[in-house]
CSV table of C-alpha atoms in Angstrom, one decimal:
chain,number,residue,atom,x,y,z
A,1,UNK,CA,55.4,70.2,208.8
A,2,UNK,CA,51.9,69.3,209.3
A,3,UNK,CA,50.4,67.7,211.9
A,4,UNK,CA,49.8,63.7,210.6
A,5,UNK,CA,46.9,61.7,212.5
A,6,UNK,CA,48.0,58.9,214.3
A,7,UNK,CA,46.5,55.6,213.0
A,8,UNK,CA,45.6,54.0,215.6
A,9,UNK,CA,45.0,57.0,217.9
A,10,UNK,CA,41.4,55.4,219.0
A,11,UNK,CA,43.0,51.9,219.8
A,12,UNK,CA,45.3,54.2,222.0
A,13,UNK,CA,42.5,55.8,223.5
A,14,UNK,CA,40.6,52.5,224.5
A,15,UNK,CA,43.9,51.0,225.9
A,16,UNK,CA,44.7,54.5,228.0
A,17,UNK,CA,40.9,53.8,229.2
A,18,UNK,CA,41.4,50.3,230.2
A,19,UNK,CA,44.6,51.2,231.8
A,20,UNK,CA,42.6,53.7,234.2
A,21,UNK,CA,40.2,51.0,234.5
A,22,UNK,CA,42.7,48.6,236.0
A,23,UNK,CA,43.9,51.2,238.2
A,24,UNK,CA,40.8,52.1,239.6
A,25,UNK,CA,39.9,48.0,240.0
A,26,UNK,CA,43.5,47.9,241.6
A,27,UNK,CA,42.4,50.5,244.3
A,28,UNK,CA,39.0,48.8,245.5
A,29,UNK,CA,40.4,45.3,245.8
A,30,UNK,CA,42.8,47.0,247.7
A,31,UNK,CA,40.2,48.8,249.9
A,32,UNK,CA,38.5,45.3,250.0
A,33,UNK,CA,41.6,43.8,251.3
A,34,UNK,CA,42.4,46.5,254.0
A,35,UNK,CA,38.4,45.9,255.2
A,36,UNK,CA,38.6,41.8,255.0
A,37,UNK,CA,41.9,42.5,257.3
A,38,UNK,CA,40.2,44.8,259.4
A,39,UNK,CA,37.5,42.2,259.8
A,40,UNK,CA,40.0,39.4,260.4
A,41,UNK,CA,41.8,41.3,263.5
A,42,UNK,CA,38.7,42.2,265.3
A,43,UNK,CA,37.7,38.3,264.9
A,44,UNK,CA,40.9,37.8,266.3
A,45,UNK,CA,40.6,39.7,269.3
A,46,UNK,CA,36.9,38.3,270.1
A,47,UNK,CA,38.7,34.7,269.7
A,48,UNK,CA,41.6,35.7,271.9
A,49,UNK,CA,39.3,37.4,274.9
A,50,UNK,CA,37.2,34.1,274.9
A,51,UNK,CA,39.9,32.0,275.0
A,52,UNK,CA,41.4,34.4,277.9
A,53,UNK,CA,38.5,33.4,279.8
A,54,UNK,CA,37.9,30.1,279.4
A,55,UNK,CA,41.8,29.9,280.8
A,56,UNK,CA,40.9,31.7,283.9
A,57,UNK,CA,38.1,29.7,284.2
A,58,UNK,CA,39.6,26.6,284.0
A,59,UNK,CA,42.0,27.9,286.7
A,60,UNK,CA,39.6,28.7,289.0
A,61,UNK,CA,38.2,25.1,288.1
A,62,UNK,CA,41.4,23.6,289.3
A,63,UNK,CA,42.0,25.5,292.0
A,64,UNK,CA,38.4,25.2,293.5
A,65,UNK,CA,39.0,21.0,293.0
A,66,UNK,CA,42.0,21.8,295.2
A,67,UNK,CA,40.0,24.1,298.0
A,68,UNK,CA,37.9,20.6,297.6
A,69,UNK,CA,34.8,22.7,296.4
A,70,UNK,CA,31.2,21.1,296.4
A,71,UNK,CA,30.0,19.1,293.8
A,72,UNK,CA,27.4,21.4,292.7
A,73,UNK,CA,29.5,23.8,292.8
A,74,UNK,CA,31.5,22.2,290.1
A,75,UNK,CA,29.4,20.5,288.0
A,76,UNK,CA,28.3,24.3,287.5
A,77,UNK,CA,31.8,25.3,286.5
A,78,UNK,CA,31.9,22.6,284.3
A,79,UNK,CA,28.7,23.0,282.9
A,80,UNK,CA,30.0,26.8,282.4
A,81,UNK,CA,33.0,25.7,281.0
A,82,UNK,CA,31.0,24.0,277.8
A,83,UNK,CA,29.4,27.2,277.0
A,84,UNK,CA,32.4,28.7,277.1
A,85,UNK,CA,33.9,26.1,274.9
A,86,UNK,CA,31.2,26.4,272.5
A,87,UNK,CA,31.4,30.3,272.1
A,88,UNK,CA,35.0,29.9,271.6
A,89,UNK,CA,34.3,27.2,268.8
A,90,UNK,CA,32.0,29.8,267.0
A,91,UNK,CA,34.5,32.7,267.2
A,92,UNK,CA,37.2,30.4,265.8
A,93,UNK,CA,34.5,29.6,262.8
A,94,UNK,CA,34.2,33.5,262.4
A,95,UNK,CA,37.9,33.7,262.6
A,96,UNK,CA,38.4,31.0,259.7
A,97,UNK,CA,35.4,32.8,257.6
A,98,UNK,CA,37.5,35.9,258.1
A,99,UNK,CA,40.7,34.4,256.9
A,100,UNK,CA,39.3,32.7,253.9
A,101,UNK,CA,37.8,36.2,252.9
A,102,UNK,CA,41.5,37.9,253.3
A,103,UNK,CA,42.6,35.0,251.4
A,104,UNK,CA,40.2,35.8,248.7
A,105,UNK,CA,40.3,39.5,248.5
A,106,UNK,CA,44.3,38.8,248.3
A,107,UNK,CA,43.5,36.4,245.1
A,108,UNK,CA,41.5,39.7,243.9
A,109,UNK,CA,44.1,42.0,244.7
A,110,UNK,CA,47.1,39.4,242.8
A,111,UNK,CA,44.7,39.3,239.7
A,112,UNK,CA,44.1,43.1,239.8
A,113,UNK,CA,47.5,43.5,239.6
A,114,UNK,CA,48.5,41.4,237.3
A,115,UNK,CA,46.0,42.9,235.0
A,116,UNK,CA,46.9,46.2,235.8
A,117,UNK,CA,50.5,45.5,234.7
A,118,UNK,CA,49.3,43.6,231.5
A,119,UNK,CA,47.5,46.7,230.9
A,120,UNK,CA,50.4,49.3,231.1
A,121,UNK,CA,52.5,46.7,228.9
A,122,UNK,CA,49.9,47.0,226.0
A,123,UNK,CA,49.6,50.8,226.4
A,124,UNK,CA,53.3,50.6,226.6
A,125,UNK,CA,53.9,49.1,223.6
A,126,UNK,CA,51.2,50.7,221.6
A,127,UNK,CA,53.0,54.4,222.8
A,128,UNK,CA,56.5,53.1,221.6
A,129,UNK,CA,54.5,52.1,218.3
A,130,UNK,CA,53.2,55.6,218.1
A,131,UNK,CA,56.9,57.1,218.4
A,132,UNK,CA,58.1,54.7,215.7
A,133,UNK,CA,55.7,55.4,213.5
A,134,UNK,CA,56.0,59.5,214.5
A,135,UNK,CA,60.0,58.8,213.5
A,136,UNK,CA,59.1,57.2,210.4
A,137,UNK,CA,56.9,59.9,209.7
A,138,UNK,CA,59.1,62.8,210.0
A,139,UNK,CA,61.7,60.7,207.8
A,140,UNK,CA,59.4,60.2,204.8
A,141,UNK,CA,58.3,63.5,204.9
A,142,UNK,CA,61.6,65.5,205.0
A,143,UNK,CA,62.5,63.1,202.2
A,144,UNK,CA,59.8,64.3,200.4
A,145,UNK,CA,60.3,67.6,201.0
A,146,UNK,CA,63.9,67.7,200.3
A,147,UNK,CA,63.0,65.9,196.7
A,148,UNK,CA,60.8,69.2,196.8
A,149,UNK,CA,63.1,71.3,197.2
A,150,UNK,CA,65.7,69.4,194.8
A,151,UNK,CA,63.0,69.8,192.5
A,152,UNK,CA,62.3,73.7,192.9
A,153,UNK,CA,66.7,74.4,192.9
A,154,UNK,CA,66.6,72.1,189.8
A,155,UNK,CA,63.7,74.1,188.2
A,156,UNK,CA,65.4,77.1,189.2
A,157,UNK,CA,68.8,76.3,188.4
A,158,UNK,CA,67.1,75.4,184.9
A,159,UNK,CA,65.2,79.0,184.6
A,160,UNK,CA,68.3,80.9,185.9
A,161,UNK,CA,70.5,79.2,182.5
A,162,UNK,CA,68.1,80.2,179.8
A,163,UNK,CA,67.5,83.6,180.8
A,164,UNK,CA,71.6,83.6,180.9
A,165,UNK,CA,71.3,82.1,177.7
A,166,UNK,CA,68.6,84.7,176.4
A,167,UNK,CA,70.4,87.2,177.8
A,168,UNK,CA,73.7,86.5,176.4
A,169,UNK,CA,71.5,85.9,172.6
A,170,UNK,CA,69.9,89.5,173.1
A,171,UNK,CA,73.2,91.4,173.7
A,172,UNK,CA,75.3,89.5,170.9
């Protein structure tokens, strides 16, 4: 049997491409997302050691109000406190930059995926094209060879009576 071209062998060969695309797409955001996470727990940590301290400072706060500290003395801690506050504020602002970026490269990563599995679909279906039109194929052209082959035994068959029929002619 010989070897038929596919039809649409190129369209297969564009969808196979975009397939390996999607894949490839699907991996970055990925990497992306890992990075934007690894971002978002180092934030975290900052936040967590400033708020750490500006706990133990308030505790030493309260605890020097008891001992009945100076006022200088406190008005200092106080005064410490706010810049404490304040780089605590600006670590929770890097914090929510962070999470907004996960929550972005995690809309990436959904839409990767989704397209990734749209892709495979459409390769998918195009590949069980391919095998139905492949079955079809094989079907028309055994059919067409078997007629060829009627043909030939028929043509044969044919050839095979008259040279009986000459035969039996010459010895009579």
């Amino acid at each position: 049997m010989n070897a038929l071209n596919y039809p649409l062998e190129q369209l297969m060969t564009i969808k196979k491409n975009r397939f390996d695309q999607a894949v490839k797409i699907l991996e970055e955001k990925k990497l992306l997302l890992e990075q934007a996470y690894e971002k978002l727990f180092d934030a975290t940590q900052e936040r967590d050691e400033v708020l750490a301290h500006k706990m133990a400072k308030l505790t030493q706060l309260r605890e020097a109000l008891d001992a009945g500290t100076s006022t200088d003395k406190i008005q200092q801690m106080k005064t410490y406190l706010k810049v404490v506050e304040e780089r605590l504020q600006e670590k929770e602002r890097i914090v929510v930059q962070c999470q907004k970026a996960v929550d972005l490269a995690q809309k990436q990563v959904d839409l990767a995926t989704e397209e990734l599995f749209q892709r495979k679909k459409d390769l998918e279906k195009l590949e069980m094209h391919k095998a139905e039109w492949e079955k079809e194929m094989r079907y028309w052209t055994e059919r067409k060879e078997g007629a060829e082959q009627d043909e030939q035994g028929s043509a044969t068959y044919t050839l095979r009576k008259r040279e009986a029929k000459s035969r039996k002619k010459n010895q009579t």
